[in-house]
Amino acid sequence: MADSMDSPTTKLAYFDDMWQLKSRASFISMVADGERLAVIVDSTILYPQGGGQPADIGFIYDLDERLKFRVQDVRSRNGVVFHYGYFDSPLSEQSTFQKGQEVILSVDEHRRGLNSRLHSAGHLLDVCMHNIGLASLESGKGHHFPDGAFVEYKGKIPADDLERKREALEKEAKRLVSIGGKVSAAIVPYESAAALCGGELPEYIPKDTTPRIVMLGDNLGCPCGGTHVADISDIGIIKVSQIRVRKGLTKVSYTIGP
Ligand SMILES: [Zn+2]
């Protein structure tokens, strides 16, 4: 593995604009990671897997579209984003990007759309938990993958109340989706971030940082590094497939409609 320490950190351009599907960046280097090749650029709109959201797929290519690198996976390590994939065109020694060369990045719209809807749906279920009287359950892990999406909470719901709560959650989600509301994200000072999230931030966020807060309409914000739909109504149908309580954790599994 080439030493990623040599690379400056990658600017996460999707922090500023979650809906940009094409951007320009400056090529920094190509690294070999075992069998895999990875492209490093100075700024990316491709989402690296993390925070419960799968990686984007897409392309990185030169301005005359002769040299095309197909991105199959995106990962971040120590602030450097690795775009894993391969050149679509046969790679000769001359055909690779040059250091400092301007390249175009494009995000696969279909996959991003699905990932964003699943992620926003997870956040909306948090809001629904509050609205149906389960605010005392502290929000924990979220897994917003197409197969087996869930949000998890510390605390329990009595077994004989699970089905009623499942129905209530689904009904509340449907109501909120039908009303809609603008989704936004902003990087703000710690105190403001805490205020947007109802007074407190999770312990894993250090006090001297400026967290990124995602807001779904007028509801309480949530610290998040992921991508989201532009409007709550874009989430579409949310089905709460199951609520399960185990080892003091309540796991709410969900799917989204086509
Ligand atoms: Zn999130």
Tab-separated table of C-alpha atoms and ligand atoms in Angstrom:
chain	number	residue	atom	x	y	z
A	1	MET	CA	0.000	0.000	0.000
A	2	ALA	CA	1.395	3.378	-0.968
A	3	ASP	CA	1.801	5.663	1.973
A	4	SER	CA	-1.339	7.739	2.299
A	5	MET	CA	0.512	9.994	4.752
A	6	ASP	CA	2.077	11.646	1.686
A	7	SER	CA	-1.345	12.757	0.454
A	8	PRO	CA	-2.988	15.876	1.784
A	9	THR	CA	-6.474	15.257	3.146
A	10	THR	CA	-9.282	15.161	0.587
A	11	LYS	CA	-11.838	17.960	0.667
A	12	LEU	CA	-15.307	16.449	1.129
A	13	ALA	CA	-17.209	18.533	-1.401
A	14	TYR	CA	-20.509	16.743	-0.668
A	15	PHE	CA	-20.486	18.488	2.715
A	16	ASP	CA	-21.196	21.768	0.894
A	17	ASP	CA	-23.566	20.335	-1.697
A	18	MET	CA	-25.138	16.895	-1.162
A	19	TRP	CA	-26.860	16.933	-4.527
A	20	GLN	CA	-23.984	17.726	-6.869
A	21	LEU	CA	-23.483	14.734	-9.169
A	22	LYS	CA	-20.615	16.086	-11.247
A	23	SER	CA	-17.568	18.059	-10.168
A	24	ARG	CA	-14.002	18.898	-11.072
A	25	ALA	CA	-10.939	18.082	-9.036
A	26	SER	CA	-7.198	17.920	-9.302
A	27	PHE	CA	-5.600	14.480	-9.613
A	28	ILE	CA	-3.066	13.773	-6.871
A	29	SER	CA	-1.975	10.149	-7.149
A	30	MET	CA	-2.776	6.581	-8.010
A	31	VAL	CA	-2.078	4.002	-5.343
A	32	ALA	CA	-2.037	0.207	-5.384
A	33	ASP	CA	-3.758	-1.413	-2.409
A	34	GLY	CA	-3.096	-5.101	-2.803
A	35	GLU	CA	-4.894	-6.087	-6.006
A	36	ARG	CA	-6.868	-2.889	-6.073
A	37	LEU	CA	-6.067	0.485	-7.641
A	38	ALA	CA	-7.210	3.704	-6.037
A	39	VAL	CA	-7.347	7.267	-7.331
A	40	ILE	CA	-6.719	10.148	-4.939
A	41	VAL	CA	-7.887	13.643	-5.854
A	42	ASP	CA	-7.876	16.908	-3.912
A	43	SER	CA	-11.651	17.148	-3.566
A	44	THR	CA	-14.460	14.620	-3.978
A	45	ILE	CA	-18.233	14.449	-4.298
A	46	LEU	CA	-18.154	10.632	-4.106
A	47	TYR	CA	-19.271	9.394	-0.705
A	48	PRO	CA	-16.856	7.071	1.137
A	49	GLN	CA	-18.574	4.295	3.066
A	50	GLY	CA	-19.177	5.232	6.682
A	51	GLY	CA	-21.704	6.561	9.151
A	52	GLY	CA	-24.055	3.735	8.203
A	53	GLN	CA	-24.147	4.715	4.534
A	54	PRO	CA	-22.666	2.626	1.687
A	55	ALA	CA	-20.081	4.069	-0.697
A	56	ASP	CA	-20.990	5.750	-3.950
A	57	ILE	CA	-19.989	4.360	-7.298
A	58	GLY	CA	-19.210	6.496	-10.335
A	59	PHE	CA	-16.452	7.637	-12.667
A	60	ILE	CA	-13.337	9.775	-12.701
A	61	TYR	CA	-12.250	10.868	-16.175
A	62	ASP	CA	-10.160	13.405	-18.055
A	63	LEU	CA	-11.661	16.467	-19.736
A	64	ASP	CA	-11.814	14.904	-23.211
A	65	GLU	CA	-13.231	11.682	-21.733
A	66	ARG	CA	-10.561	9.457	-23.215
A	67	LEU	CA	-9.297	8.090	-19.968
A	68	LYS	CA	-12.060	6.755	-17.785
A	69	PHE	CA	-11.627	5.282	-14.318
A	70	ARG	CA	-14.630	3.346	-13.047
A	71	VAL	CA	-15.082	3.836	-9.291
A	72	GLN	CA	-16.501	0.716	-7.603
A	73	ASP	CA	-15.872	1.567	-3.976
A	74	VAL	CA	-14.870	4.616	-1.952
A	75	ARG	CA	-13.158	4.574	1.441
A	76	SER	CA	-11.656	7.192	3.697
A	77	ARG	CA	-8.548	6.724	5.829
A	78	ASN	CA	-6.916	9.466	7.879
A	79	GLY	CA	-8.806	12.098	5.940
A	80	VAL	CA	-7.687	10.785	2.538
A	81	VAL	CA	-10.422	9.456	0.249
A	82	PHE	CA	-9.511	6.400	-1.862
A	83	HIS	CA	-11.566	5.837	-5.031
A	84	TYR	CA	-11.139	2.137	-5.813
A	85	GLY	CA	-11.732	0.791	-9.288
A	86	TYR	CA	-10.160	0.286	-12.679
A	87	PHE	CA	-9.616	2.013	-16.005
A	88	ASP	CA	-12.381	1.194	-18.443
A	89	SER	CA	-9.938	1.599	-21.313
A	90	PRO	CA	-6.933	-0.744	-21.475
A	91	LEU	CA	-4.202	0.827	-19.379
A	92	SER	CA	-0.891	1.430	-21.100
A	93	GLU	CA	2.028	3.021	-19.335
A	94	GLN	CA	1.214	6.389	-20.803
A	95	SER	CA	-2.458	6.289	-20.046
A	96	THR	CA	-2.909	7.401	-16.503
A	97	PHE	CA	-3.774	10.782	-15.069
A	98	GLN	CA	-0.908	13.189	-14.509
A	99	LYS	CA	-0.280	14.821	-11.160
A	100	GLY	CA	-2.156	18.111	-11.020
A	101	GLN	CA	-4.327	17.227	-14.031
A	102	GLU	CA	-7.902	18.423	-13.880
A	103	VAL	CA	-10.368	15.516	-13.823
A	104	ILE	CA	-14.126	15.166	-13.739
A	105	LEU	CA	-15.889	13.167	-11.035
A	106	SER	CA	-19.361	11.802	-11.575
A	107	VAL	CA	-21.627	10.071	-9.090
A	108	ASP	CA	-23.991	7.239	-10.062
A	109	GLU	CA	-27.312	8.998	-9.596
A	110	HIS	CA	-29.442	5.894	-9.077
A	111	ARG	CA	-27.326	4.443	-6.287
A	112	ARG	CA	-26.837	7.822	-4.598
A	113	GLY	CA	-30.572	8.473	-4.767
A	114	LEU	CA	-31.334	5.168	-3.070
A	115	ASN	CA	-28.639	5.657	-0.405
A	116	SER	CA	-29.828	9.183	0.353
A	117	ARG	CA	-33.469	8.112	0.647
A	118	LEU	CA	-32.509	5.257	2.986
A	119	HIS	CA	-30.340	7.555	5.102
A	120	SER	CA	-32.991	10.292	5.342
A	121	ALA	CA	-35.599	7.648	6.182
A	122	GLY	CA	-33.433	6.561	9.127
A	123	HIS	CA	-33.275	10.157	10.384
A	124	LEU	CA	-36.997	10.622	9.867
A	125	LEU	CA	-37.690	7.531	11.977
A	126	ASP	CA	-35.725	9.246	14.781
A	127	VAL	CA	-38.151	12.154	14.508
A	128	CYS	CA	-41.085	9.728	14.489
A	129	MET	CA	-39.786	8.019	17.650
A	130	HIS	CA	-39.941	11.428	19.357
A	131	ASN	CA	-43.345	12.246	17.966
A	132	ILE	CA	-44.995	9.009	19.078
A	133	GLY	CA	-43.740	9.405	22.645
A	134	LEU	CA	-40.533	7.366	22.570
A	135	ALA	CA	-38.138	10.312	22.981
A	136	SER	CA	-36.682	8.697	26.105
A	137	LEU	CA	-35.034	5.987	24.000
A	138	GLU	CA	-31.589	7.306	23.150
A	139	SER	CA	-30.720	7.083	19.484
A	140	GLY	CA	-27.752	4.825	18.711
A	141	LYS	CA	-26.453	3.059	15.615
A	142	GLY	CA	-27.975	3.528	12.181
A	143	HIS	CA	-27.476	1.173	9.254
A	144	HIS	CA	-28.854	2.636	6.032
A	145	PHE	CA	-27.937	-0.109	3.575
A	146	PRO	CA	-30.469	-1.391	1.014
A	147	ASP	CA	-30.405	-4.867	2.540
A	148	GLY	CA	-31.381	-4.723	6.173
A	149	ALA	CA	-31.651	-1.021	7.036
A	150	PHE	CA	-32.284	-0.266	10.706
A	151	VAL	CA	-32.001	2.369	13.414
A	152	GLU	CA	-31.191	1.301	16.946
A	153	TYR	CA	-32.028	2.823	20.336
A	154	LYS	CA	-30.852	2.321	23.894
A	155	GLY	CA	-33.831	1.222	25.941
A	156	LYS	CA	-36.792	-1.102	25.606
A	157	ILE	CA	-40.370	-1.117	24.411
A	158	PRO	CA	-42.599	-3.646	26.238
A	159	ALA	CA	-43.161	-6.769	24.140
A	160	ASP	CA	-46.952	-6.396	24.101
A	161	ASP	CA	-46.607	-2.859	22.742
A	162	LEU	CA	-44.237	-3.577	19.851
A	163	GLU	CA	-46.825	-4.060	17.135
A	164	ARG	CA	-48.745	-0.938	18.170
A	165	LYS	CA	-45.536	1.114	18.136
A	166	ARG	CA	-44.535	-0.318	14.766
A	167	GLU	CA	-47.850	0.791	13.298
A	168	ALA	CA	-47.619	4.198	14.977
A	169	LEU	CA	-44.108	4.751	13.615
A	170	GLU	CA	-45.137	3.847	10.094
A	171	LYS	CA	-48.200	6.067	10.286
A	172	GLU	CA	-46.180	9.019	11.617
A	173	ALA	CA	-43.526	8.526	8.917
A	174	LYS	CA	-46.252	8.553	6.260
A	175	ARG	CA	-47.699	11.756	7.722
A	176	LEU	CA	-44.320	13.536	7.782
A	177	VAL	CA	-43.447	12.420	4.244
A	178	SER	CA	-46.809	13.708	2.988
A	179	ILE	CA	-46.181	17.117	4.609
A	180	GLY	CA	-42.593	17.309	3.334
A	181	GLY	CA	-39.977	19.864	4.332
A	182	LYS	CA	-36.598	21.096	3.194
A	183	VAL	CA	-33.538	19.060	4.160
A	184	SER	CA	-30.307	20.916	4.867
A	185	ALA	CA	-26.846	20.356	6.296
A	186	ALA	CA	-24.442	22.843	7.850
A	187	ILE	CA	-21.158	22.812	9.716
A	188	VAL	CA	-21.667	24.917	12.838
A	189	PRO	CA	-19.909	25.714	16.142
A	190	TYR	CA	-20.395	23.092	18.866
A	191	GLU	CA	-22.801	25.170	20.971
A	192	SER	CA	-25.056	25.991	18.009
A	193	ALA	CA	-24.924	22.357	16.911
A	194	ALA	CA	-26.051	21.221	20.348
A	195	ALA	CA	-28.888	23.756	20.289
A	196	LEU	CA	-30.062	22.534	16.862
A	197	CYS	CA	-30.101	18.975	18.217
A	198	GLY	CA	-32.219	19.782	21.248
A	199	GLY	CA	-29.538	20.816	23.730
A	200	GLU	CA	-27.144	17.892	23.721
A	201	LEU	CA	-24.796	16.123	21.361
A	202	PRO	CA	-23.673	12.496	21.652
A	203	GLU	CA	-20.524	11.951	23.709
A	204	TYR	CA	-18.461	10.804	20.723
A	205	ILE	CA	-18.410	14.341	19.359
A	206	PRO	CA	-15.531	16.305	20.951
A	207	LYS	CA	-16.487	19.668	22.431
A	208	ASP	CA	-13.841	21.665	20.530
A	209	THR	CA	-15.142	20.630	17.090
A	210	THR	CA	-17.576	22.106	14.587
A	211	PRO	CA	-20.007	19.266	13.831
A	212	ARG	CA	-22.039	18.911	10.668
A	213	ILE	CA	-25.725	18.978	11.503
A	214	VAL	CA	-28.439	17.627	9.209
A	215	MET	CA	-31.919	19.129	9.555
A	216	LEU	CA	-35.107	17.537	8.242
A	217	GLY	CA	-37.580	20.388	8.008
A	218	ASP	CA	-38.224	22.102	11.343
A	219	ASN	CA	-37.464	18.964	13.335
A	220	LEU	CA	-34.526	18.575	15.687
A	221	GLY	CA	-31.194	18.272	13.907
A	222	CYS	CA	-28.793	15.363	14.091
A	223	PRO	CA	-24.996	15.220	13.704
A	224	CYS	CA	-24.314	13.402	10.429
A	225	GLY	CA	-21.700	13.179	7.699
A	226	GLY	CA	-23.925	11.502	5.120
A	227	THR	CA	-25.964	12.484	2.097
A	228	HIS	CA	-29.704	13.090	2.140
A	229	VAL	CA	-32.677	13.832	-0.068
A	230	ALA	CA	-33.471	17.503	-0.758
A	231	ASP	CA	-36.975	17.310	0.668
A	232	ILE	CA	-38.588	14.951	3.182
A	233	SER	CA	-41.239	14.127	0.584
A	234	ASP	CA	-38.511	12.669	-1.665
A	235	ILE	CA	-38.085	9.761	0.764
A	236	GLY	CA	-41.341	8.210	-0.417
A	237	ILE	CA	-42.883	5.237	1.315
A	238	ILE	CA	-41.296	4.018	4.557
A	239	LYS	CA	-42.235	0.570	5.816
A	240	VAL	CA	-41.304	-0.347	9.361
A	241	SER	CA	-40.801	-4.053	8.852
A	242	GLN	CA	-39.989	-5.022	12.440
A	243	ILE	CA	-39.189	-3.739	15.914
A	244	ARG	CA	-37.086	-6.081	17.979
A	245	VAL	CA	-35.849	-5.675	21.546
A	246	ARG	CA	-32.673	-7.477	22.564
A	247	LYS	CA	-30.096	-6.900	25.298
A	248	GLY	CA	-31.606	-3.557	26.231
A	249	LEU	CA	-31.567	-2.303	22.642
A	250	THR	CA	-34.556	-1.572	20.450
A	251	LYS	CA	-33.896	-2.184	16.771
A	252	VAL	CA	-36.274	-0.655	14.245
A	253	SER	CA	-35.893	-2.284	10.809
A	254	TYR	CA	-37.247	-0.518	7.773
A	255	THR	CA	-37.460	-0.533	3.999
A	256	ILE	CA	-38.415	2.138	1.502
A	257	GLY	CA	-40.812	1.816	-1.384
A	258	PRO	CA	-39.703	1.954	-5.033
B	1	ZN	ZN	-26.981	10.325	9.422
